[in-house]
Amino acid sequence: MRDLHQQKLSMEDFNRLARLVCQTAGINFTVAKHAMVEGRVRKRLKATSIETYKEYLDYVVSAQGGDEAIRLIDCLTTNKTNFFRESQHFDYMIDHLLPRLAEEGVGRHRPLRIWSAGCSSGEEPYTLAMILEEWNQHHAVMDFEIHATDISLSALKKASLAIYTEQDVKPISLALRRKYLLRSLADENVIKIAPRVKKHVSFARLNFQDADYVLPSSFDIIFCRNVLIYFNKDVVERVINRLCVALVAQGSLFLGHSESIHGLNVPLDTVSPTTYQKRLGRTKLRVEAQ
């Protein structure tokens, strides 16, 4: 087999790969990402024992390459996240959303439902679960469910394990760590999410480019943060409209602080920075529910 480190990703193959990734996952790679893409895909060449980028791409688009196409997207997906990232969103939820929803009986008559869309390795949904566990310590108990999805299988695997390092959990306050984290006796750098938090979160793979989202229910709150930055404007508008379909009337959507709905035709009103409420009225698309 040829030395893979001598293999170069030609511009022809890069453009072909970029088109494939855009069609499959909606993610845009510019020429500025050439070196990053080359390095990551080289690992897939080694894993599949394929010698050239062209042969690898031929395999990915073949009838036999479906699983490898998923692994390709996986290796190109950035999974950087943190517990309590962009904490202003959580403050808004605690100060404004949870009191209103509790007053409306959400959490008593039916569970409060939250979707962490683009959950990466699980820090966001577990943050939400800890916040709601804390809420229940000081208010009437709200039953809640958190549905967490991501395109990356490796990220979802880590999220489902709910095992993190000392460095990972630094953003969590000491008080919350004592309540909701478990340290391994065998290795003090292995820290697990406590079952009382973990039980509220379910994980599933979801690709925003799929023809239809099959979701378990409608949601009161959706977090879709630092995901849309990878999409072009048309894809962003389509994705946000579909998120809106998954929201209940006057449900709330949180985007990342570098994301915006400015110039988009979406049924949302801004209520706080990168925080939106669904308008009453007809939405554009239908989402199937199980």
PDB file of C-alpha atoms in Angstrom:
ATOM      1  CA  MET A   1       0.000   0.000   0.000  1.00  0.00           C
ATOM      2  CA  ARG A   2       1.226   3.509  -0.800  1.00  0.00           C
ATOM      3  CA  ASP A   3       2.365   5.850   1.964  1.00  0.00           C
ATOM      4  CA  LEU A   4      -0.849   7.706   2.841  1.00  0.00           C
ATOM      5  CA  HIS A   5       1.094  10.718   4.100  1.00  0.00           C
ATOM      6  CA  GLN A   6       2.290  11.263   0.536  1.00  0.00           C
ATOM      7  CA  GLN A   7      -1.267  11.249  -0.775  1.00  0.00           C
ATOM      8  CA  LYS A   8      -2.619  14.721  -1.557  1.00  0.00           C
ATOM      9  CA  LEU A   9      -6.248  15.701  -1.825  1.00  0.00           C
ATOM     10  CA  SER A  10      -6.506  17.312  -5.258  1.00  0.00           C
ATOM     11  CA  MET A  11      -8.783  20.285  -5.779  1.00  0.00           C
ATOM     12  CA  GLU A  12     -10.933  18.117  -8.029  1.00  0.00           C
ATOM     13  CA  ASP A  13     -11.394  15.548  -5.260  1.00  0.00           C
ATOM     14  CA  PHE A  14     -11.841  18.270  -2.624  1.00  0.00           C
ATOM     15  CA  ASN A  15     -14.620  19.904  -4.649  1.00  0.00           C
ATOM     16  CA  ARG A  16     -16.270  16.546  -5.208  1.00  0.00           C
ATOM     17  CA  LEU A  17     -16.085  15.759  -1.498  1.00  0.00           C
ATOM     18  CA  ALA A  18     -17.403  19.212  -0.565  1.00  0.00           C
ATOM     19  CA  ARG A  19     -20.409  18.752  -2.875  1.00  0.00           C
ATOM     20  CA  LEU A  20     -21.088  15.325  -1.388  1.00  0.00           C
ATOM     21  CA  VAL A  21     -20.945  16.596   2.193  1.00  0.00           C
ATOM     22  CA  CYS A  22     -23.165  19.563   1.345  1.00  0.00           C
ATOM     23  CA  GLN A  23     -25.756  17.325  -0.312  1.00  0.00           C
ATOM     24  CA  THR A  24     -25.632  14.747   2.465  1.00  0.00           C
ATOM     25  CA  ALA A  25     -25.411  16.913   5.582  1.00  0.00           C
ATOM     26  CA  GLY A  26     -25.887  20.524   4.437  1.00  0.00           C
ATOM     27  CA  ILE A  27     -22.392  21.414   5.663  1.00  0.00           C
ATOM     28  CA  ASN A  28     -20.310  23.804   3.555  1.00  0.00           C
ATOM     29  CA  PHE A  29     -16.536  23.465   3.278  1.00  0.00           C
ATOM     30  CA  THR A  30     -14.611  26.262   1.595  1.00  0.00           C
ATOM     31  CA  VAL A  31     -11.092  25.959   0.199  1.00  0.00           C
ATOM     32  CA  ALA A  32      -9.836  27.380   3.500  1.00  0.00           C
ATOM     33  CA  LYS A  33     -10.733  24.016   5.072  1.00  0.00           C
ATOM     34  CA  HIS A  34      -8.728  22.003   2.527  1.00  0.00           C
ATOM     35  CA  ALA A  35      -5.906  21.000   4.891  1.00  0.00           C
ATOM     36  CA  MET A  36      -8.296  20.063   7.699  1.00  0.00           C
ATOM     37  CA  VAL A  37     -10.457  17.979   5.371  1.00  0.00           C
ATOM     38  CA  GLU A  38      -7.409  16.286   3.852  1.00  0.00           C
ATOM     39  CA  GLY A  39      -6.051  15.289   7.253  1.00  0.00           C
ATOM     40  CA  ARG A  40      -9.327  13.946   8.581  1.00  0.00           C
ATOM     41  CA  VAL A  41     -10.266  12.016   5.462  1.00  0.00           C
ATOM     42  CA  ARG A  42      -6.770  10.525   5.315  1.00  0.00           C
ATOM     43  CA  LYS A  43      -7.663   8.671   8.522  1.00  0.00           C
ATOM     44  CA  ARG A  44     -10.638   7.128   6.748  1.00  0.00           C
ATOM     45  CA  LEU A  45      -8.399   5.998   3.878  1.00  0.00           C
ATOM     46  CA  LYS A  46      -6.222   4.214   6.408  1.00  0.00           C
ATOM     47  CA  ALA A  47      -9.219   2.685   8.198  1.00  0.00           C
ATOM     48  CA  THR A  48     -10.692   1.351   4.952  1.00  0.00           C
ATOM     49  CA  SER A  49      -7.335   0.360   3.373  1.00  0.00           C
ATOM     50  CA  ILE A  50      -8.166   2.470   0.325  1.00  0.00           C
ATOM     51  CA  GLU A  51      -5.143   4.021  -1.372  1.00  0.00           C
ATOM     52  CA  THR A  52      -6.382   7.230  -2.981  1.00  0.00           C
ATOM     53  CA  TYR A  53      -8.917   9.932  -2.229  1.00  0.00           C
ATOM     54  CA  LYS A  54     -10.593   9.342  -5.582  1.00  0.00           C
ATOM     55  CA  GLU A  55     -11.037   5.643  -4.889  1.00  0.00           C
ATOM     56  CA  TYR A  56     -12.334   6.458  -1.434  1.00  0.00           C
ATOM     57  CA  LEU A  57     -14.951   8.873  -2.780  1.00  0.00           C
ATOM     58  CA  ASP A  58     -15.963   6.333  -5.416  1.00  0.00           C
ATOM     59  CA  TYR A  59     -16.530   3.845  -2.602  1.00  0.00           C
ATOM     60  CA  VAL A  60     -18.507   6.286  -0.445  1.00  0.00           C
ATOM     61  CA  VAL A  61     -21.014   6.968  -3.234  1.00  0.00           C
ATOM     62  CA  SER A  62     -21.296   3.301  -4.224  1.00  0.00           C
ATOM     63  CA  ALA A  63     -24.109   0.989  -3.153  1.00  0.00           C
ATOM     64  CA  GLN A  64     -21.759  -0.561  -0.584  1.00  0.00           C
ATOM     65  CA  GLY A  65     -20.605   2.757   0.880  1.00  0.00           C
ATOM     66  CA  GLY A  66     -23.615   3.847   2.936  1.00  0.00           C
ATOM     67  CA  ASP A  67     -22.072   3.150   6.332  1.00  0.00           C
ATOM     68  CA  GLU A  68     -18.797   4.756   5.281  1.00  0.00           C
ATOM     69  CA  ALA A  69     -20.669   7.871   4.142  1.00  0.00           C
ATOM     70  CA  ILE A  70     -21.917   8.215   7.729  1.00  0.00           C
ATOM     71  CA  ARG A  71     -18.368   7.758   9.044  1.00  0.00           C
ATOM     72  CA  LEU A  72     -17.110  10.389   6.608  1.00  0.00           C
ATOM     73  CA  ILE A  73     -19.587  12.959   7.902  1.00  0.00           C
ATOM     74  CA  ASP A  74     -18.687  11.903  11.418  1.00  0.00           C
ATOM     75  CA  CYS A  75     -14.976  12.533  10.957  1.00  0.00           C
ATOM     76  CA  LEU A  76     -15.616  15.967   9.437  1.00  0.00           C
ATOM     77  CA  THR A  77     -18.017  17.139  12.127  1.00  0.00           C
ATOM     78  CA  THR A  78     -16.661  19.411  14.838  1.00  0.00           C
ATOM     79  CA  ASN A  79     -17.903  18.395  18.285  1.00  0.00           C
ATOM     80  CA  LYS A  80     -16.600  21.245  20.450  1.00  0.00           C
ATOM     81  CA  THR A  81     -18.940  22.057  23.311  1.00  0.00           C
ATOM     82  CA  ASN A  82     -18.995  22.705  27.050  1.00  0.00           C
ATOM     83  CA  PHE A  83     -21.264  22.380  30.040  1.00  0.00           C
ATOM     84  CA  PHE A  84     -23.199  25.618  30.649  1.00  0.00           C
ATOM     85  CA  ARG A  85     -21.964  27.090  27.362  1.00  0.00           C
ATOM     86  CA  GLU A  86     -23.512  30.500  26.569  1.00  0.00           C
ATOM     87  CA  SER A  87     -25.016  30.588  30.046  1.00  0.00           C
ATOM     88  CA  GLN A  88     -27.242  33.605  29.298  1.00  0.00           C
ATOM     89  CA  HIS A  89     -29.640  31.214  27.567  1.00  0.00           C
ATOM     90  CA  PHE A  90     -29.986  29.108  30.690  1.00  0.00           C
ATOM     91  CA  ASP A  91     -30.501  32.231  32.793  1.00  0.00           C
ATOM     92  CA  TYR A  92     -33.320  33.313  30.469  1.00  0.00           C
ATOM     93  CA  MET A  93     -34.904  29.872  30.672  1.00  0.00           C
ATOM     94  CA  ILE A  94     -34.787  29.888  34.487  1.00  0.00           C
ATOM     95  CA  ASP A  95     -35.959  33.494  34.922  1.00  0.00           C
ATOM     96  CA  HIS A  96     -38.624  33.675  32.212  1.00  0.00           C
ATOM     97  CA  LEU A  97     -39.582  30.393  30.554  1.00  0.00           C
ATOM     98  CA  LEU A  98     -39.830  27.970  33.451  1.00  0.00           C
ATOM     99  CA  PRO A  99     -42.042  30.256  35.592  1.00  0.00           C
ATOM    100  CA  ARG A 100     -44.432  30.806  32.664  1.00  0.00           C
ATOM    101  CA  LEU A 101     -44.541  27.140  31.710  1.00  0.00           C
ATOM    102  CA  ALA A 102     -45.081  26.091  35.326  1.00  0.00           C
ATOM    103  CA  GLU A 103     -47.961  28.568  35.618  1.00  0.00           C
ATOM    104  CA  GLU A 104     -49.500  27.025  32.488  1.00  0.00           C
ATOM    105  CA  GLY A 105     -49.344  23.578  34.071  1.00  0.00           C
ATOM    106  CA  VAL A 106     -46.570  22.209  31.868  1.00  0.00           C
ATOM    107  CA  GLY A 107     -44.732  19.535  33.820  1.00  0.00           C
ATOM    108  CA  ARG A 108     -47.898  18.529  35.695  1.00  0.00           C
ATOM    109  CA  HIS A 109     -50.509  17.759  33.043  1.00  0.00           C
ATOM    110  CA  ARG A 110     -47.805  16.551  30.663  1.00  0.00           C
ATOM    111  CA  PRO A 111     -43.990  16.539  30.675  1.00  0.00           C
ATOM    112  CA  LEU A 112     -41.998  19.620  29.759  1.00  0.00           C
ATOM    113  CA  ARG A 113     -40.325  18.608  26.487  1.00  0.00           C
ATOM    114  CA  ILE A 114     -36.979  19.984  25.347  1.00  0.00           C
ATOM    115  CA  TRP A 115     -35.018  19.149  22.198  1.00  0.00           C
ATOM    116  CA  SER A 116     -31.250  19.582  22.180  1.00  0.00           C
ATOM    117  CA  ALA A 117     -30.694  19.624  18.406  1.00  0.00           C
ATOM    118  CA  GLY A 118     -27.005  19.195  17.680  1.00  0.00           C
ATOM    119  CA  CYS A 119     -26.223  17.894  21.163  1.00  0.00           C
ATOM    120  CA  SER A 120     -22.647  16.825  20.338  1.00  0.00           C
ATOM    121  CA  SER A 121     -21.140  14.802  23.204  1.00  0.00           C
ATOM    122  CA  GLY A 122     -23.989  15.496  25.608  1.00  0.00           C
ATOM    123  CA  GLU A 123     -22.878  18.495  27.648  1.00  0.00           C
ATOM    124  CA  GLU A 124     -25.865  20.632  26.614  1.00  0.00           C
ATOM    125  CA  PRO A 125     -28.682  18.163  27.391  1.00  0.00           C
ATOM    126  CA  TYR A 126     -27.081  17.156  30.683  1.00  0.00           C
ATOM    127  CA  THR A 127     -26.744  20.842  31.587  1.00  0.00           C
ATOM    128  CA  LEU A 128     -30.462  21.237  30.927  1.00  0.00           C
ATOM    129  CA  ALA A 129     -31.274  18.181  33.033  1.00  0.00           C
ATOM    130  CA  MET A 130     -29.222  19.523  35.952  1.00  0.00           C
ATOM    131  CA  ILE A 131     -30.949  22.911  35.697  1.00  0.00           C
ATOM    132  CA  LEU A 132     -34.375  21.277  35.783  1.00  0.00           C
ATOM    133  CA  GLU A 133     -33.409  19.013  38.668  1.00  0.00           C
ATOM    134  CA  GLU A 134     -32.361  22.162  40.532  1.00  0.00           C
ATOM    135  CA  TRP A 135     -35.625  23.860  39.625  1.00  0.00           C
ATOM    136  CA  ASN A 136     -37.512  20.926  41.103  1.00  0.00           C
ATOM    137  CA  GLN A 137     -35.609  21.312  44.381  1.00  0.00           C
ATOM    138  CA  HIS A 138     -37.118  24.762  44.920  1.00  0.00           C
ATOM    139  CA  HIS A 139     -40.467  24.744  43.079  1.00  0.00           C
ATOM    140  CA  ALA A 140     -43.393  22.476  42.371  1.00  0.00           C
ATOM    141  CA  VAL A 141     -41.940  19.455  40.614  1.00  0.00           C
ATOM    142  CA  MET A 142     -42.008  19.567  36.802  1.00  0.00           C
ATOM    143  CA  ASP A 143     -41.870  16.272  34.954  1.00  0.00           C
ATOM    144  CA  PHE A 144     -39.520  16.727  31.990  1.00  0.00           C
ATOM    145  CA  GLU A 145     -38.030  14.920  29.010  1.00  0.00           C
ATOM    146  CA  ILE A 146     -34.982  15.921  26.968  1.00  0.00           C
ATOM    147  CA  HIS A 147     -34.611  14.573  23.440  1.00  0.00           C
ATOM    148  CA  ALA A 148     -31.025  15.004  22.206  1.00  0.00           C
ATOM    149  CA  THR A 149     -29.901  14.482  18.608  1.00  0.00           C
ATOM    150  CA  ASP A 150     -26.743  14.836  16.565  1.00  0.00           C
ATOM    151  CA  ILE A 151     -25.419  13.755  13.183  1.00  0.00           C
ATOM    152  CA  SER A 152     -22.217  12.323  14.690  1.00  0.00           C
ATOM    153  CA  LEU A 153     -22.358   8.715  15.845  1.00  0.00           C
ATOM    154  CA  SER A 154     -19.111   9.017  17.798  1.00  0.00           C
ATOM    155  CA  ALA A 155     -20.406  12.097  19.636  1.00  0.00           C
ATOM    156  CA  LEU A 156     -23.655  10.304  20.457  1.00  0.00           C
ATOM    157  CA  LYS A 157     -21.739   7.306  21.763  1.00  0.00           C
ATOM    158  CA  LYS A 158     -19.819   9.527  24.177  1.00  0.00           C
ATOM    159  CA  ALA A 159     -23.008  11.334  25.163  1.00  0.00           C
ATOM    160  CA  SER A 160     -24.801   8.063  25.923  1.00  0.00           C
ATOM    161  CA  LEU A 161     -21.920   6.863  28.094  1.00  0.00           C
ATOM    162  CA  ALA A 162     -22.167  10.098  30.123  1.00  0.00           C
ATOM    163  CA  ILE A 163     -18.516   9.866  31.171  1.00  0.00           C
ATOM    164  CA  TYR A 164     -16.365  13.001  31.283  1.00  0.00           C
ATOM    165  CA  THR A 165     -12.990  14.189  32.562  1.00  0.00           C
ATOM    166  CA  GLU A 166     -12.105  16.626  35.325  1.00  0.00           C
ATOM    167  CA  GLN A 167     -11.340  19.223  32.649  1.00  0.00           C
ATOM    168  CA  ASP A 168     -14.720  18.666  30.980  1.00  0.00           C
ATOM    169  CA  VAL A 169     -16.717  19.360  34.135  1.00  0.00           C
ATOM    170  CA  LYS A 170     -14.871  22.517  35.230  1.00  0.00           C
ATOM    171  CA  PRO A 171     -17.702  24.821  34.026  1.00  0.00           C
ATOM    172  CA  ILE A 172     -20.092  23.081  36.445  1.00  0.00           C
ATOM    173  CA  SER A 173     -20.297  24.722  39.864  1.00  0.00           C
ATOM    174  CA  LEU A 174     -18.951  22.776  42.817  1.00  0.00           C
ATOM    175  CA  ALA A 175     -22.424  22.626  44.360  1.00  0.00           C
ATOM    176  CA  LEU A 176     -23.897  21.025  41.238  1.00  0.00           C
ATOM    177  CA  ARG A 177     -20.950  18.656  40.883  1.00  0.00           C
ATOM    178  CA  ARG A 178     -21.580  17.340  44.378  1.00  0.00           C
ATOM    179  CA  LYS A 179     -25.238  16.704  43.566  1.00  0.00           C
ATOM    180  CA  TYR A 180     -25.184  15.416  40.015  1.00  0.00           C
ATOM    181  CA  LEU A 181     -21.754  13.925  39.237  1.00  0.00           C
ATOM    182  CA  LEU A 182     -20.143  10.673  40.371  1.00  0.00           C
ATOM    183  CA  ARG A 183     -16.366  10.272  40.525  1.00  0.00           C
ATOM    184  CA  SER A 184     -14.858   6.873  39.756  1.00  0.00           C
ATOM    185  CA  LEU A 185     -13.106   5.223  42.704  1.00  0.00           C
ATOM    186  CA  ALA A 186     -10.641   3.596  40.303  1.00  0.00           C
ATOM    187  CA  ASP A 187      -9.740   6.784  38.404  1.00  0.00           C
ATOM    188  CA  GLU A 188     -10.472  10.219  39.831  1.00  0.00           C
ATOM    189  CA  ASN A 189     -10.340  11.710  36.314  1.00  0.00           C
ATOM    190  CA  VAL A 190     -13.352   9.602  35.266  1.00  0.00           C
ATOM    191  CA  ILE A 191     -16.554  11.429  36.173  1.00  0.00           C
ATOM    192  CA  LYS A 192     -20.047  10.142  35.418  1.00  0.00           C
ATOM    193  CA  ILE A 193     -23.375  11.895  35.172  1.00  0.00           C
ATOM    194  CA  ALA A 194     -25.582  10.689  38.019  1.00  0.00           C
ATOM    195  CA  PRO A 195     -28.527   8.431  37.078  1.00  0.00           C
ATOM    196  CA  ARG A 196     -31.055  10.982  38.410  1.00  0.00           C
ATOM    197  CA  VAL A 197     -29.868  13.346  35.637  1.00  0.00           C
ATOM    198  CA  LYS A 198     -29.114  10.809  32.928  1.00  0.00           C
ATOM    199  CA  LYS A 199     -32.550   9.178  33.080  1.00  0.00           C
ATOM    200  CA  HIS A 200     -34.224  12.295  31.672  1.00  0.00           C
ATOM    201  CA  VAL A 201     -32.178  12.364  28.431  1.00  0.00           C
ATOM    202  CA  SER A 202     -32.618  10.185  25.345  1.00  0.00           C
ATOM    203  CA  PHE A 203     -30.260  10.260  22.357  1.00  0.00           C
ATOM    204  CA  ALA A 204     -30.801   9.616  18.645  1.00  0.00           C
ATOM    205  CA  ARG A 205     -29.031  10.324  15.372  1.00  0.00           C
ATOM    206  CA  LEU A 206     -30.605  13.012  13.193  1.00  0.00           C
ATOM    207  CA  ASN A 207     -29.397  14.605   9.986  1.00  0.00           C
ATOM    208  CA  PHE A 208     -31.009  17.974   9.238  1.00  0.00           C
ATOM    209  CA  GLN A 209     -30.851  17.107   5.532  1.00  0.00           C
ATOM    210  CA  ASP A 210     -33.113  14.076   5.958  1.00  0.00           C
ATOM    211  CA  ALA A 211     -36.365  14.310   4.035  1.00  0.00           C
ATOM    212  CA  ASP A 212     -38.489  14.140   7.176  1.00  0.00           C
ATOM    213  CA  TYR A 213     -37.790  14.358  10.891  1.00  0.00           C
ATOM    214  CA  VAL A 214     -39.511  11.612  12.823  1.00  0.00           C
ATOM    215  CA  LEU A 215     -39.787  13.131  16.293  1.00  0.00           C
ATOM    216  CA  PRO A 216     -41.415  11.677  19.416  1.00  0.00           C
ATOM    217  CA  SER A 217     -43.503  14.777  20.146  1.00  0.00           C
ATOM    218  CA  SER A 218     -43.737  18.545  19.869  1.00  0.00           C
ATOM    219  CA  PHE A 219     -41.385  20.564  22.049  1.00  0.00           C
ATOM    220  CA  ASP A 220     -41.778  23.475  24.421  1.00  0.00           C
ATOM    221  CA  ILE A 221     -38.130  24.497  24.034  1.00  0.00           C
ATOM    222  CA  ILE A 222     -35.528  23.767  21.360  1.00  0.00           C
ATOM    223  CA  PHE A 223     -31.814  24.449  21.682  1.00  0.00           C
ATOM    224  CA  CYS A 224     -30.087  24.451  18.278  1.00  0.00           C
ATOM    225  CA  ARG A 225     -26.871  26.294  19.002  1.00  0.00           C
ATOM    226  CA  ASN A 226     -23.702  26.586  16.939  1.00  0.00           C
ATOM    227  CA  VAL A 227     -25.073  24.187  14.331  1.00  0.00           C
ATOM    228  CA  LEU A 228     -26.458  26.527  11.674  1.00  0.00           C
ATOM    229  CA  ILE A 229     -23.081  28.255  11.206  1.00  0.00           C
ATOM    230  CA  TYR A 230     -22.080  25.340   8.965  1.00  0.00           C
ATOM    231  CA  PHE A 231     -25.032  25.815   6.567  1.00  0.00           C
ATOM    232  CA  ASN A 232     -25.759  28.257   3.767  1.00  0.00           C
ATOM    233  CA  LYS A 233     -28.687  30.677   4.063  1.00  0.00           C
ATOM    234  CA  ASP A 234     -31.194  28.502   2.190  1.00  0.00           C
ATOM    235  CA  VAL A 235     -30.446  25.480   4.362  1.00  0.00           C
ATOM    236  CA  VAL A 236     -30.588  27.611   7.523  1.00  0.00           C
ATOM    237  CA  GLU A 237     -34.033  28.941   6.600  1.00  0.00           C
ATOM    238  CA  ARG A 238     -35.326  25.462   5.795  1.00  0.00           C
ATOM    239  CA  VAL A 239     -33.948  23.980   9.016  1.00  0.00           C
ATOM    240  CA  ILE A 240     -35.330  26.768  11.208  1.00  0.00           C
ATOM    241  CA  ASN A 241     -38.768  26.446   9.625  1.00  0.00           C
ATOM    242  CA  ARG A 242     -38.733  22.739  10.377  1.00  0.00           C
ATOM    243  CA  LEU A 243     -37.646  23.417  13.936  1.00  0.00           C
ATOM    244  CA  CYS A 244     -40.604  25.774  14.218  1.00  0.00           C
ATOM    245  CA  VAL A 245     -42.948  22.996  13.147  1.00  0.00           C
ATOM    246  CA  ALA A 246     -41.574  20.898  16.004  1.00  0.00           C
ATOM    247  CA  LEU A 247     -42.324  23.689  18.512  1.00  0.00           C
ATOM    248  CA  VAL A 248     -45.623  24.006  20.345  1.00  0.00           C
ATOM    249  CA  ALA A 249     -47.534  27.276  19.984  1.00  0.00           C
ATOM    250  CA  GLN A 250     -45.387  30.053  21.457  1.00  0.00           C
ATOM    251  CA  GLY A 251     -42.543  27.595  22.022  1.00  0.00           C
ATOM    252  CA  SER A 252     -38.994  28.897  22.427  1.00  0.00           C
ATOM    253  CA  LEU A 253     -35.936  28.453  20.204  1.00  0.00           C
ATOM    254  CA  PHE A 254     -32.365  29.204  21.266  1.00  0.00           C
ATOM    255  CA  LEU A 255     -29.640  29.683  18.648  1.00  0.00           C
ATOM    256  CA  GLY A 256     -25.900  30.163  19.131  1.00  0.00           C
ATOM    257  CA  HIS A 257     -24.639  33.679  19.803  1.00  0.00           C
ATOM    258  CA  SER A 258     -23.018  33.864  16.352  1.00  0.00           C
ATOM    259  CA  GLU A 259     -26.272  32.838  14.635  1.00  0.00           C
ATOM    260  CA  SER A 260     -29.242  34.961  13.595  1.00  0.00           C
ATOM    261  CA  ILE A 261     -32.632  34.803  11.876  1.00  0.00           C
ATOM    262  CA  HIS A 262     -32.066  38.222  10.275  1.00  0.00           C
ATOM    263  CA  GLY A 263     -33.333  38.227   6.695  1.00  0.00           C
ATOM    264  CA  LEU A 264     -34.991  34.816   7.007  1.00  0.00           C
ATOM    265  CA  ASN A 265     -38.656  34.059   6.368  1.00  0.00           C
ATOM    266  CA  VAL A 266     -39.393  32.227   9.613  1.00  0.00           C
ATOM    267  CA  PRO A 267     -42.346  32.453  12.072  1.00  0.00           C
ATOM    268  CA  LEU A 268     -40.319  33.696  15.028  1.00  0.00           C
ATOM    269  CA  ASP A 269     -40.155  36.813  17.175  1.00  0.00           C
ATOM    270  CA  THR A 270     -37.007  37.870  19.011  1.00  0.00           C
ATOM    271  CA  VAL A 271     -37.502  38.011  22.788  1.00  0.00           C
ATOM    272  CA  SER A 272     -33.849  38.216  23.882  1.00  0.00           C
ATOM    273  CA  PRO A 273     -30.485  37.957  22.068  1.00  0.00           C
ATOM    274  CA  THR A 274     -30.540  34.747  19.942  1.00  0.00           C
ATOM    275  CA  THR A 275     -33.705  33.734  21.799  1.00  0.00           C
ATOM    276  CA  TYR A 276     -36.953  33.442  19.854  1.00  0.00           C
ATOM    277  CA  GLN A 277     -40.616  32.647  20.370  1.00  0.00           C
ATOM    278  CA  LYS A 278     -42.781  30.946  17.780  1.00  0.00           C
ATOM    279  CA  ARG A 279     -45.579  33.121  16.441  1.00  0.00           C
ATOM    280  CA  LEU A 280     -49.138  31.896  16.640  1.00  0.00           C
ATOM    281  CA  GLY A 281     -50.557  30.719  13.341  1.00  0.00           C
ATOM    282  CA  ARG A 282     -49.834  28.364  10.490  1.00  0.00           C
ATOM    283  CA  THR A 283     -46.385  26.858  10.026  1.00  0.00           C
ATOM    284  CA  LYS A 284     -44.974  25.826   6.692  1.00  0.00           C
ATOM    285  CA  LEU A 285     -44.096  22.159   7.000  1.00  0.00           C
ATOM    286  CA  ARG A 286     -45.391  19.068   8.718  1.00  0.00           C
ATOM    287  CA  VAL A 287     -43.282  16.893  10.977  1.00  0.00           C
ATOM    288  CA  GLU A 288     -44.359  13.313  11.486  1.00  0.00           C
ATOM    289  CA  ALA A 289     -44.699  12.122  15.071  1.00  0.00           C
ATOM    290  CA  GLN A 290     -44.387   8.529  16.219  1.00  0.00           C
TER     291      GLN A 290
END
